[in-house]
Tab-separated table of C-alpha atoms in Angstrom:
chain	number	residue	atom	x	y	z
A	1	MET	CA	-88.931	109.855	22.767
A	2	ALA	CA	-87.659	107.130	25.047
A	3	ILE	CA	-90.321	105.281	27.035
A	4	SER	CA	-88.765	106.137	30.420
A	5	ASN	CA	-88.654	109.816	29.481
A	6	GLU	CA	-92.288	109.718	28.321
A	7	ALA	CA	-93.289	107.989	31.575
A	8	GLU	CA	-91.560	110.704	33.593
A	9	LEU	CA	-93.270	113.460	31.615
A	10	VAL	CA	-96.687	111.853	32.066
A	11	TRP	CA	-95.898	111.391	35.798
A	12	GLN	CA	-95.188	115.136	36.092
A	13	LYS	CA	-98.569	115.795	34.500
A	14	ALA	CA	-100.179	113.532	37.134
A	15	LEU	CA	-98.540	115.591	39.879
A	16	ARG	CA	-99.744	118.835	38.308
A	17	LYS	CA	-103.320	117.519	38.159
A	18	LEU	CA	-103.121	116.377	41.771
A	19	GLY	CA	-101.934	119.882	42.667
A	20	GLU	CA	-104.985	121.344	40.959
A	21	ALA	CA	-107.287	118.952	42.793
A	22	THR	CA	-105.792	119.649	46.201
A	23	GLN	CA	-105.797	123.433	45.806
A	24	MET	CA	-109.500	123.746	44.977
A	25	PRO	CA	-112.052	123.635	47.813
A	26	PRO	CA	-114.440	120.702	47.177
A	27	LYS	CA	-117.407	122.613	48.615
A	28	SER	CA	-116.947	125.441	46.105
A	29	PHE	CA	-115.654	123.505	43.092
A	30	PRO	CA	-116.662	119.831	43.337
A	31	GLY	CA	-116.562	119.328	39.585
A	32	ILE	CA	-113.057	120.680	39.150
A	33	VAL	CA	-111.788	118.628	42.082
A	34	ILE	CA	-113.334	115.437	40.664
A	35	VAL	CA	-112.067	115.971	37.135
A	36	SER	CA	-108.549	116.946	38.279
A	37	SER	CA	-108.460	113.990	40.697
A	38	TYR	CA	-109.447	111.618	37.943
A	39	PHE	CA	-106.825	112.942	35.527
A	40	ALA	CA	-104.144	112.800	38.220
A	41	MET	CA	-104.955	109.096	38.615
A	42	ARG	CA	-105.216	108.509	34.849
A	43	HIS	CA	-101.827	110.106	34.136
A	44	ALA	CA	-100.223	108.245	37.033
A	45	ALA	CA	-101.613	104.968	35.688
A	46	VAL	CA	-100.403	105.706	32.184
A	47	ALA	CA	-96.926	106.576	33.512
A	48	ALA	CA	-96.892	103.315	35.487
A	49	LEU	CA	-97.964	101.296	32.438
A	50	LEU	CA	-95.358	102.981	30.258
A	51	LYS	CA	-92.697	102.160	32.801
A	52	LYS	CA	-93.859	98.558	33.313
A	53	ASP	CA	-95.037	97.558	29.805
A	54	GLY	CA	-93.396	100.144	27.544
A	55	LYS	CA	-96.832	101.138	26.292
A	56	ALA	CA	-100.245	102.153	27.564
A	57	PRO	CA	-103.733	101.899	26.080
A	58	SER	CA	-105.411	105.123	25.017
A	59	ALA	CA	-109.042	104.289	25.887
A	60	GLU	CA	-110.009	105.236	29.425
A	61	THR	CA	-111.592	101.888	30.346
A	62	GLU	CA	-108.620	100.017	28.901
A	63	ILE	CA	-106.201	102.060	31.009
A	64	ILE	CA	-108.200	101.203	34.149
A	65	ALA	CA	-108.438	97.529	33.243
A	66	ARG	CA	-104.742	97.185	32.369
A	67	PHE	CA	-103.701	99.006	35.530
A	68	GLY	CA	-105.799	96.546	37.535
A	69	VAL	CA	-104.102	93.582	35.839
A	70	VAL	CA	-100.607	95.028	36.407
A	71	VAL	CA	-101.119	95.764	40.104
A	72	GLY	CA	-103.089	92.593	40.776
A	73	THR	CA	-104.463	91.872	44.225
A	74	GLU	CA	-101.722	93.915	45.915
A	75	GLY	CA	-103.050	97.145	44.392
A	76	ALA	CA	-106.682	96.118	44.033
A	77	GLU	CA	-107.899	98.808	46.428
A	78	HIS	CA	-106.289	101.483	44.255
A	79	GLY	CA	-107.672	99.939	41.084
A	80	ARG	CA	-111.201	100.047	42.554
A	81	ALA	CA	-110.675	103.661	43.665
A	82	PHE	CA	-109.490	104.583	40.132
A	83	ASN	CA	-112.629	103.023	38.672
A	84	SER	CA	-114.880	104.805	41.211
A	85	VAL	CA	-113.325	108.210	40.484
A	86	PHE	CA	-113.726	107.493	36.752
A	87	ASP	CA	-117.452	106.963	37.376
A	88	LEU	CA	-117.661	110.245	39.328
A	89	ARG	CA	-115.860	112.053	36.567
A	90	ASN	CA	-118.303	110.648	33.994
A	91	ALA	CA	-121.259	111.712	36.156
A	92	GLU	CA	-119.770	115.173	36.500
A	93	ASP	CA	-119.089	115.565	32.795
A	94	TYR	CA	-121.989	113.739	31.165
A	95	ASP	CA	-124.910	113.203	33.552
A	96	ALA	CA	-127.475	115.945	33.139
A	97	VAL	CA	-129.432	114.948	36.267
A	98	GLU	CA	-127.001	113.754	38.916
A	99	THR	CA	-124.120	115.961	40.020
A	100	PRO	CA	-121.534	114.559	42.444
A	101	SER	CA	-121.488	116.152	45.898
A	102	SER	CA	-118.715	118.038	47.628
A	103	ASP	CA	-118.218	115.011	49.893
A	104	GLU	CA	-117.718	112.843	46.818
A	105	ALA	CA	-115.251	115.395	45.468
A	106	ALA	CA	-113.290	115.356	48.736
A	107	GLY	CA	-113.281	111.555	48.590
A	108	ALA	CA	-112.023	111.603	45.003
A	109	CYS	CA	-109.186	113.929	46.000
A	110	SER	CA	-108.227	111.651	48.918
A	111	ALA	CA	-108.313	108.655	46.590
A	112	ALA	CA	-106.099	110.467	44.078
A	113	LYS	CA	-103.546	111.279	46.796
A	114	ALA	CA	-103.413	107.653	47.892
A	115	PHE	CA	-103.226	106.471	44.270
A	116	ILE	CA	-100.307	108.800	43.508
A	117	ALA	CA	-98.484	107.675	46.655
A	118	TYR	CA	-99.022	104.021	45.713
A	119	CYS	CA	-97.774	104.544	42.163
A	120	SER	CA	-94.759	106.454	43.435
A	121	GLN	CA	-93.822	103.653	45.818
A	122	THR	CA	-94.660	100.756	43.506
A	123	PHE	CA	-93.240	102.101	40.239
A	124	GLY	CA	-90.421	104.307	41.574
A	125	PHE	CA	-91.652	107.744	40.592
A	126	PRO	CA	-90.576	110.787	42.654
A	127	LEU	CA	-93.046	112.755	44.706
A	128	ALA	CA	-92.988	116.515	44.947
A	129	ALA	CA	-93.082	117.696	48.560
A	130	GLN	CA	-96.366	119.527	48.070
A	131	SER	CA	-98.098	116.630	46.255
A	132	LEU	CA	-99.457	114.830	49.299
């Protein structure tokens, strides 16, 4: 599969995950919103790295780190948001004591929307009308 085609397919997955995150009410389903928001961001970052570098790391922390390097100071805010939502997703999935709140879930969804918009503008991916 050609890299650009793979990047487009991964980008479409990012948009689907963002759709899941935005359609779930954070007060009722904070965990689903957080996990879907994170994976929207992750897939968008992988698509961006495939488009920019022709490859992307597979480990979560390496994807976050490489994305931060690629976007530099211009996209630092989005890199920090990606890292924060990753932490929320880990707390949601693995922390037996602390569960993220509905406010944190709403914040994760907002961060994912901004991240997707940034990746679309910066890396030239199309946005679906209902995405944002």
